[in-house]
Amino acid sequence: MSGGTRHTVPVDVHLILRRNGEGGPEVLLSRRAGPVYASGLWHLPSGHLDPDEDMVEAVIREAREEAGVVIATEDVTAAVTVHHRPPTGSRSRLGVFFEVRQWAGRPRIMEPDRCDGMDWYPLDALPGPMVAYCRAGLDAYRAGLPAAVHFQQPGDAIEYGQGGPDRTRLLAGPLTGGVELPYRLRVFAEQAVGRIVEATEVSWGRTGSRVWQLTGPGGGTWYLKRHRGPKFHDREVAAYRSWVPALGPRAPRLVAADTEAQAVVVTALAGRPLHGMTLDAADEARIQHALGRLTSVLHRSAPERSAESATAADKIKRHLEGARPYLADGDEDLVLALARAYADLPQPSLVLTHGDLQYRNVLLAEDGEPQLFDFERSEYNTATRDLVRLSDTWTGRPDLRAAFLDGYGRPLTPTEELRLDCEAAFDAVSGIAYGTSHDDPEVTERGHRTMRRLHATRRP
């Protein structure tokens, strides 16, 4: 190491807020304005670290200050690091780009004196003019590479230009044998199942977790999942180790888990996704009956527990704040009435639940029988909580409801009927708040559909 003063560089943080658009992934960009660096150019929400602030704290703060969105620590993932030198001055800097796919709130301009535009843009059709430094990070991100060097020369423009000099040097990560997996996850997966010859990302856009389909040299198939936080990882691992085995071949089997990487490898299920499938009435009723049987097996796979409090109603006020501008007349009054009714219900017994029981998490096997997967929300909860999202398929189809409950082995009690309505209302408001802030029309419409159904039943 050479003598003299140790070289230091400032650190910037950049937010890649990502959503799924009609034509593919989109990122949020803002246009700088006023007496600031790169005024008039598009840029990611970004900023410098405050004293004693870590990088994740900084990007969460910048997201709130610049775009008005709230991000949880576990939803922040590292994406790209760029070593940048601007065209004026000689001091370089490090830019750390973070990807976020889950947040609360609708992005909006929070600093109008520094920003005069904010919008979503396709990742493969970025707008101009854009800051070249920002473009270098997004180019590395689009290429799936972990880092880039972007050393500009005196006289270079701050703005990215297709006809100008390309100062971006993209850097690959450790060799992965052609498998597009983060290095740490590849090591974990190959320790679990052996050499991987192909990895295809099959993540569902609405969650922060990421999923890859893995293929071995002999054609064997597994799924690798990296959870978006320790809570989801711990719940799914506990489910696979404790109660999912009760479902037998109708659910995956846990192959390996890595707490540090917050990842699991599970066996693959052969089948077709039920989500979006066109079924005739008789086939769908048969599937609902089989889902009732599976749900009953899951709910009886471990001893019941006593509930400590009516926790499902605790968050309703916060969800109402986010959903209120989008609710129909009478929706809020109905939800609050149901919340009061819920608080007066007797404390229920809790059972092991799937946590997100809906067609999206069901595969149809070759024999036509349903199979369940995705247990990251599995936990002890009310039995009715597992029926909330599935009951959306019962709207206008009382035969499906009857088929499910027949397979489940018993009807719901009057108390459970009211509890299901209450929990459906809470889920609807949460869905409307989430869907409108994340531009997810399917989740939003499901929430509105549930509220219309609850109005029609005149409960409570």
XYZ file of C-alpha atoms in Angstrom:
460
model
C 0.000 0.000 0.000
C 1.355 3.403 -0.932
C 2.069 5.920 1.783
C 0.475 9.310 2.278
C -3.114 10.305 2.875
C -5.631 7.495 2.514
C -7.950 8.015 -0.461
C -11.654 8.356 0.392
C -14.726 8.809 -1.780
C -18.256 9.995 -1.039
C -21.119 7.493 -1.311
C -24.425 8.093 -3.073
C -27.549 5.945 -2.866
C -29.938 5.464 -5.797
C -33.440 3.994 -5.655
C -34.629 1.627 -8.391
C -38.327 1.532 -7.550
C -39.619 -1.186 -9.863
C -43.100 -2.296 -10.889
C -44.587 -4.476 -13.613
C -46.138 -2.422 -16.408
C -48.259 -3.519 -19.348
C -45.196 -3.935 -21.543
C -42.749 -5.187 -18.929
C -40.805 -3.838 -15.939
C -40.892 -0.091 -15.273
C -38.827 2.160 -13.002
C -39.659 5.460 -11.338
C -37.694 8.473 -12.581
C -37.735 12.121 -11.541
C -36.622 15.183 -13.492
C -34.295 17.490 -11.633
C -35.146 21.201 -11.591
C -33.964 24.498 -10.163
C -30.447 25.416 -9.046
C -29.251 21.831 -8.627
C -26.755 19.558 -10.329
C -28.033 18.206 -13.674
C -31.132 20.397 -13.740
C -33.523 19.349 -16.495
C -32.246 15.761 -16.645
C -34.028 12.566 -15.638
C -32.560 10.660 -12.714
C -33.447 8.009 -10.165
C -34.460 9.233 -6.702
C -31.098 9.531 -4.995
C -28.970 11.365 -2.484
C -25.996 11.363 -0.134
C -25.563 9.634 3.196
C -26.199 11.667 6.318
C -23.618 11.428 9.141
C -23.712 8.021 10.875
C -26.391 6.785 8.459
C -26.055 3.416 6.762
C -26.825 2.930 3.062
C -30.176 1.223 3.549
C -31.362 3.899 5.984
C -30.294 6.519 3.442
C -32.187 5.097 0.473
C -35.312 4.634 2.611
C -35.046 8.259 3.749
C -34.479 9.562 0.225
C -37.494 7.580 -1.010
C -39.678 9.206 1.617
C -38.274 12.716 1.157
C -38.270 12.745 -2.661
C -41.127 10.446 -3.672
C -43.343 10.160 -0.596
C -43.161 6.360 -0.398
C -42.506 4.292 2.706
C -40.156 1.312 2.378
C -39.450 -1.415 4.910
C -35.848 -2.412 5.515
C -36.477 -6.011 4.460
C -37.774 -4.848 1.065
C -34.456 -3.228 0.076
C -32.111 -5.355 -2.029
C -28.683 -4.424 -3.399
C -28.627 -4.154 -7.194
C -25.566 -2.383 -8.640
C -22.482 -0.463 -7.507
C -21.038 2.205 -9.831
C -17.614 3.810 -9.425
C -18.178 7.210 -11.053
C -15.988 10.194 -11.875
C -17.742 13.335 -13.108
C -16.430 15.359 -16.062
C -15.552 18.323 -13.829
C -13.263 17.947 -10.854
C -11.077 14.937 -10.185
C -12.767 13.280 -7.219
C -14.596 10.034 -7.911
C -17.514 8.632 -5.928
C -19.366 5.365 -5.330
C -23.011 5.044 -6.234
C -24.939 2.145 -4.689
C -28.179 1.298 -6.506
C -30.911 -0.494 -4.550
C -33.908 -2.313 -5.993
C -37.288 -2.092 -4.254
C -40.426 -3.858 -5.468
C -42.612 -3.418 -2.396
C -43.554 -0.099 -0.780
C -46.450 1.874 0.687
C -47.877 5.072 -0.777
C -48.257 6.495 -4.265
C -45.053 8.107 -5.632
C -45.386 11.864 -6.016
C -43.198 14.964 -6.195
C -42.264 15.965 -2.651
C -39.617 18.597 -3.449
C -41.076 20.825 -6.214
C -38.164 23.251 -5.882
C -35.803 20.467 -6.980
C -38.030 18.285 -9.161
C -40.585 19.214 -11.850
C -41.447 15.768 -13.197
C -41.931 12.213 -11.960
C -43.221 9.194 -13.850
C -42.842 5.483 -14.585
C -40.796 4.446 -17.631
C -40.171 1.066 -19.253
C -36.795 -0.321 -18.262
C -36.042 -1.009 -21.936
C -37.186 2.452 -23.128
C -35.607 4.990 -20.770
C -36.320 8.657 -21.499
C -33.930 11.440 -22.337
C -32.242 13.564 -21.393
C -30.857 11.483 -18.527
C -27.871 11.860 -16.207
C -25.087 9.671 -17.643
C -24.071 8.466 -14.171
C -27.614 7.230 -13.510
C -27.791 5.646 -16.963
C -24.581 3.694 -16.282
C -26.158 2.137 -13.187
C -29.374 1.282 -15.021
C -27.412 -0.225 -17.930
C -25.631 -2.547 -15.488
C -28.936 -3.343 -13.784
C -30.642 -4.181 -17.095
C -27.748 -6.457 -17.990
C -28.015 -8.285 -14.675
C -24.489 -7.268 -13.703
C -23.422 -6.203 -10.226
C -21.115 -3.269 -10.955
C -19.825 -0.722 -13.443
C -17.014 1.797 -13.761
C -18.102 5.141 -15.214
C -15.129 7.490 -15.382
C -15.960 10.542 -17.463
C -13.329 12.769 -19.037
C -13.007 16.568 -18.910
C -15.340 18.012 -21.513
C -17.816 15.126 -21.397
C -21.457 16.078 -20.995
C -23.299 15.343 -17.778
C -26.154 14.153 -19.948
C -26.185 10.662 -21.432
C -26.071 10.798 -25.211
C -26.272 7.907 -27.660
C -23.895 9.662 -30.005
C -21.431 10.669 -27.315
C -18.550 8.714 -25.824
C -19.544 5.624 -23.876
C -17.634 5.747 -20.596
C -19.469 2.835 -18.984
C -17.519 -0.355 -18.357
C -19.811 -3.099 -17.109
C -18.318 -5.629 -14.691
C -19.436 -9.229 -14.341
C -19.710 -11.017 -11.027
C -18.008 -14.322 -10.116
C -18.253 -17.016 -12.745
C -21.510 -18.947 -12.485
C -21.208 -21.412 -15.345
C -23.770 -19.504 -17.375
C -26.392 -19.589 -14.624
C -27.958 -16.176 -14.008
C -28.089 -16.381 -10.237
C -26.578 -14.202 -7.528
C -23.324 -15.872 -6.588
C -24.231 -16.597 -2.947
C -27.502 -18.214 -3.993
C -25.836 -20.312 -6.675
C -23.384 -21.700 -4.142
C -26.209 -22.552 -1.755
C -28.324 -24.170 -4.486
C -25.475 -26.286 -5.862
C -24.569 -27.445 -2.366
C -28.185 -28.579 -2.048
C -28.864 -30.260 -5.411
C -25.578 -30.443 -7.315
C -24.510 -28.685 -10.507
C -27.051 -26.365 -12.103
C -27.076 -26.002 -15.876
C -29.997 -23.605 -16.209
C -31.793 -21.107 -13.987
C -34.908 -19.248 -15.108
C -36.444 -16.527 -12.975
C -40.175 -17.104 -12.465
C -40.830 -14.525 -9.755
C -44.334 -13.188 -9.216
C -44.194 -9.435 -9.684
C -46.353 -8.548 -6.692
C -43.985 -9.867 -4.069
C -40.499 -8.898 -3.036
C -39.414 -12.535 -2.944
C -37.608 -13.909 -5.992
C -37.975 -17.415 -7.420
C -35.888 -19.347 -9.958
C -36.573 -22.658 -11.628
C -33.382 -24.720 -11.502
C -32.446 -27.506 -13.888
C -29.694 -30.045 -13.272
C -27.602 -31.851 -15.916
C -29.894 -34.881 -15.760
C -33.048 -32.819 -16.281
C -34.049 -32.694 -12.599
C -36.006 -29.595 -11.588
C -36.175 -27.646 -8.328
C -37.213 -24.175 -7.227
C -34.967 -21.697 -5.440
C -36.636 -18.900 -3.505
C -35.011 -15.910 -1.858
C -37.401 -14.347 0.616
C -37.837 -10.618 0.934
C -37.258 -10.673 4.664
C -36.597 -12.919 7.664
C -40.272 -13.057 8.671
C -41.265 -14.648 5.368
C -38.271 -16.969 5.394
C -38.889 -18.183 8.921
C -42.585 -18.787 8.278
C -42.019 -20.787 5.117
C -39.233 -22.896 6.581
C -41.343 -23.650 9.665
C -44.257 -24.630 7.438
C -42.205 -27.019 5.308
C -40.563 -28.600 8.335
C -43.661 -28.975 10.476
C -47.093 -29.102 8.833
C -46.760 -29.082 5.035
C -45.691 -32.765 5.053
C -49.273 -33.565 6.104
C -50.311 -32.644 2.541
C -48.152 -35.445 1.156
C -47.545 -35.284 -2.621
C -49.929 -32.322 -2.929
C -47.227 -29.860 -1.827
C -43.477 -29.381 -2.440
C -40.854 -30.807 -0.103
C -38.109 -28.714 1.468
C -34.674 -29.696 0.154
C -32.520 -27.118 1.940
C -32.751 -23.797 3.773
C -30.157 -21.066 4.323
C -31.063 -18.616 7.083
C -28.219 -16.222 6.284
C -29.211 -15.979 2.606
C -32.927 -16.159 3.519
C -33.407 -18.756 0.798
C -34.878 -22.215 0.331
C -34.721 -24.921 -2.310
C -37.869 -27.032 -2.724
C -38.914 -29.849 -5.009
C -40.906 -29.076 -8.137
C -44.565 -29.956 -8.584
C -45.730 -31.157 -11.973
C -48.883 -29.388 -13.018
C -50.608 -26.406 -14.583
C -51.347 -23.112 -12.763
C -54.996 -22.836 -11.803
C -54.751 -19.037 -11.983
C -56.247 -17.879 -15.281
C -57.385 -21.339 -16.341
C -60.749 -21.690 -18.105
C -62.844 -24.398 -16.445
C -66.365 -25.641 -16.951
C -68.709 -25.429 -13.961
C -68.494 -29.107 -13.022
C -64.688 -29.237 -13.147
C -64.324 -26.095 -11.047
C -66.739 -27.447 -8.438
C -64.741 -30.673 -8.294
C -61.513 -28.699 -7.796
C -63.103 -26.603 -5.033
C -64.212 -29.792 -3.296
C -60.638 -31.104 -3.430
C -59.311 -27.755 -2.163
C -61.696 -28.054 0.769
C -60.216 -31.463 1.613
C -56.641 -30.145 1.386
C -57.459 -27.114 3.519
C -59.071 -29.335 6.147
C -55.946 -31.516 6.255
C -53.756 -28.441 6.719
C -55.985 -26.952 9.426
C -55.928 -30.246 11.362
C -52.182 -30.880 10.924
C -51.300 -29.560 14.397
C -53.103 -28.760 17.664
C -55.212 -25.613 17.781
C -54.129 -22.578 19.784
C -56.063 -19.906 21.611
C -56.065 -16.406 20.169
C -54.693 -13.647 22.372
C -56.504 -10.729 20.701
C -58.516 -9.799 17.633
C -55.391 -8.731 15.747
C -57.026 -8.703 12.290
C -58.824 -5.443 13.124
C -55.762 -3.694 14.559
C -54.480 -2.378 11.215
C -57.819 -1.382 9.718
C -57.477 2.344 10.424
C -54.101 2.507 8.668
C -55.457 0.651 5.635
C -58.506 2.936 5.538
C -56.201 5.955 5.356
C -54.619 4.594 2.180
C -57.857 3.330 0.617
C -60.237 6.160 1.579
C -59.914 8.213 -1.664
C -60.855 5.123 -3.695
C -63.722 3.713 -1.630
C -67.321 3.807 -2.820
C -70.074 5.486 -0.828
C -70.846 3.521 2.295
C -67.685 1.382 2.142
C -65.952 2.982 5.103
C -69.082 2.866 7.272
C -69.521 -0.822 6.475
C -65.869 -1.627 7.244
C -65.971 0.228 10.562
C -69.228 -1.511 11.495
C -67.657 -4.867 10.717
C -64.580 -3.917 12.745
C -66.807 -3.222 15.754
C -68.623 -6.510 15.227
C -65.300 -8.331 14.951
C -64.110 -6.934 18.254
C -67.255 -8.289 19.927
C -66.876 -11.821 18.575
C -65.697 -14.530 20.976
C -62.001 -15.244 20.823
C -61.452 -17.947 18.189
C -59.213 -20.975 18.188
C -56.321 -20.620 15.777
C -55.256 -23.281 13.288
C -52.330 -23.648 10.924
C -53.190 -21.795 7.734
C -51.731 -21.449 4.268
C -51.984 -17.673 4.628
C -52.578 -16.858 0.953
C -55.039 -19.468 -0.307
C -56.096 -18.424 -3.802
C -55.937 -19.836 -7.320
C -52.518 -18.240 -7.903
C -50.983 -20.650 -5.399
C -52.614 -23.789 -6.770
C -51.349 -26.172 -9.456
C -53.474 -28.843 -11.084
C -51.671 -32.178 -11.246
C -51.970 -34.541 -14.199
C -54.720 -36.406 -12.356
C -56.702 -33.164 -12.065
C -56.160 -32.839 -8.311
C -55.031 -29.491 -6.839
C -51.625 -28.979 -5.229
C -50.598 -26.109 -2.932
C -47.360 -24.116 -2.914
C -45.945 -20.819 -1.574
C -46.118 -21.050 2.217
C -44.269 -17.835 3.111
C -47.430 -16.445 4.766
C -48.289 -19.680 6.578
C -48.972 -19.190 10.274
C -51.444 -19.833 13.069
C -54.578 -17.820 12.276
C -58.329 -18.167 12.158
C -59.614 -20.922 9.871
C -61.769 -18.331 8.090
C -58.700 -16.262 7.187
C -57.738 -19.001 4.732
C -61.120 -18.633 3.019
C -60.993 -14.863 2.465
C -59.278 -14.723 -0.935
C -60.594 -18.051 -2.112
C -64.145 -16.849 -1.384
C -63.724 -14.282 -4.160
C -64.190 -17.182 -6.581
C -67.532 -17.953 -4.902
C -69.111 -14.632 -5.926
C -72.139 -15.554 -7.994
C -71.226 -19.249 -7.671
C -72.889 -20.706 -4.579
C -72.144 -24.162 -6.008
C -68.399 -23.521 -5.557
C -68.857 -22.445 -1.951
C -70.978 -25.532 -1.255
C -68.411 -27.785 -2.939
C -65.522 -26.354 -0.922
C -67.321 -26.652 2.410
C -68.448 -30.178 1.565
C -64.804 -31.095 0.945
C -63.805 -29.210 4.106
C -66.090 -31.502 6.020
C -68.435 -29.072 7.733
C -70.366 -25.826 7.217
C -69.299 -22.581 8.845
C -70.976 -21.632 12.096
C -72.899 -18.307 12.257
C -69.970 -16.830 14.192
C -67.532 -18.000 11.522
C -69.762 -16.565 8.777
C -69.591 -13.141 10.406
C -65.873 -13.521 11.083
C -65.288 -14.341 7.396
C -67.189 -11.215 6.333
C -65.151 -9.082 8.733
C -61.826 -10.492 7.572
C -62.880 -10.194 3.929
C -63.628 -6.502 4.476
C -60.246 -5.926 6.108
C -58.491 -7.724 3.238
C -60.502 -5.733 0.685
C -59.490 -2.374 2.163
C -55.877 -3.500 2.405
C -56.008 -4.648 -1.229
C -57.500 -1.371 -2.446
C -54.831 0.617 -0.586
C -52.058 -1.601 -1.948
C -53.413 -1.929 -5.479
C -53.945 1.791 -6.027
C -50.522 2.726 -4.667
C -48.786 -0.013 -6.711
C -50.879 0.286 -9.889
C -52.118 -3.278 -9.489
C -55.619 -3.250 -11.020
C -56.347 -6.918 -10.297
C -55.840 -6.587 -6.550
C -57.726 -3.280 -6.535
C -60.699 -4.728 -8.375
C -60.804 -7.777 -6.118
C -61.119 -5.416 -3.155
C -63.961 -3.470 -4.779
C -65.686 -6.704 -5.774
C -65.526 -7.930 -2.183
C -67.000 -4.681 -0.868
C -69.897 -4.871 -3.349
C -70.593 -8.430 -2.244
C -70.558 -7.466 1.432
C -72.983 -4.601 0.780
C -75.294 -7.011 -1.019
C -75.365 -9.435 1.937
C -76.233 -6.562 4.335
C -73.930 -7.763 7.129
C -73.701 -7.043 9.947
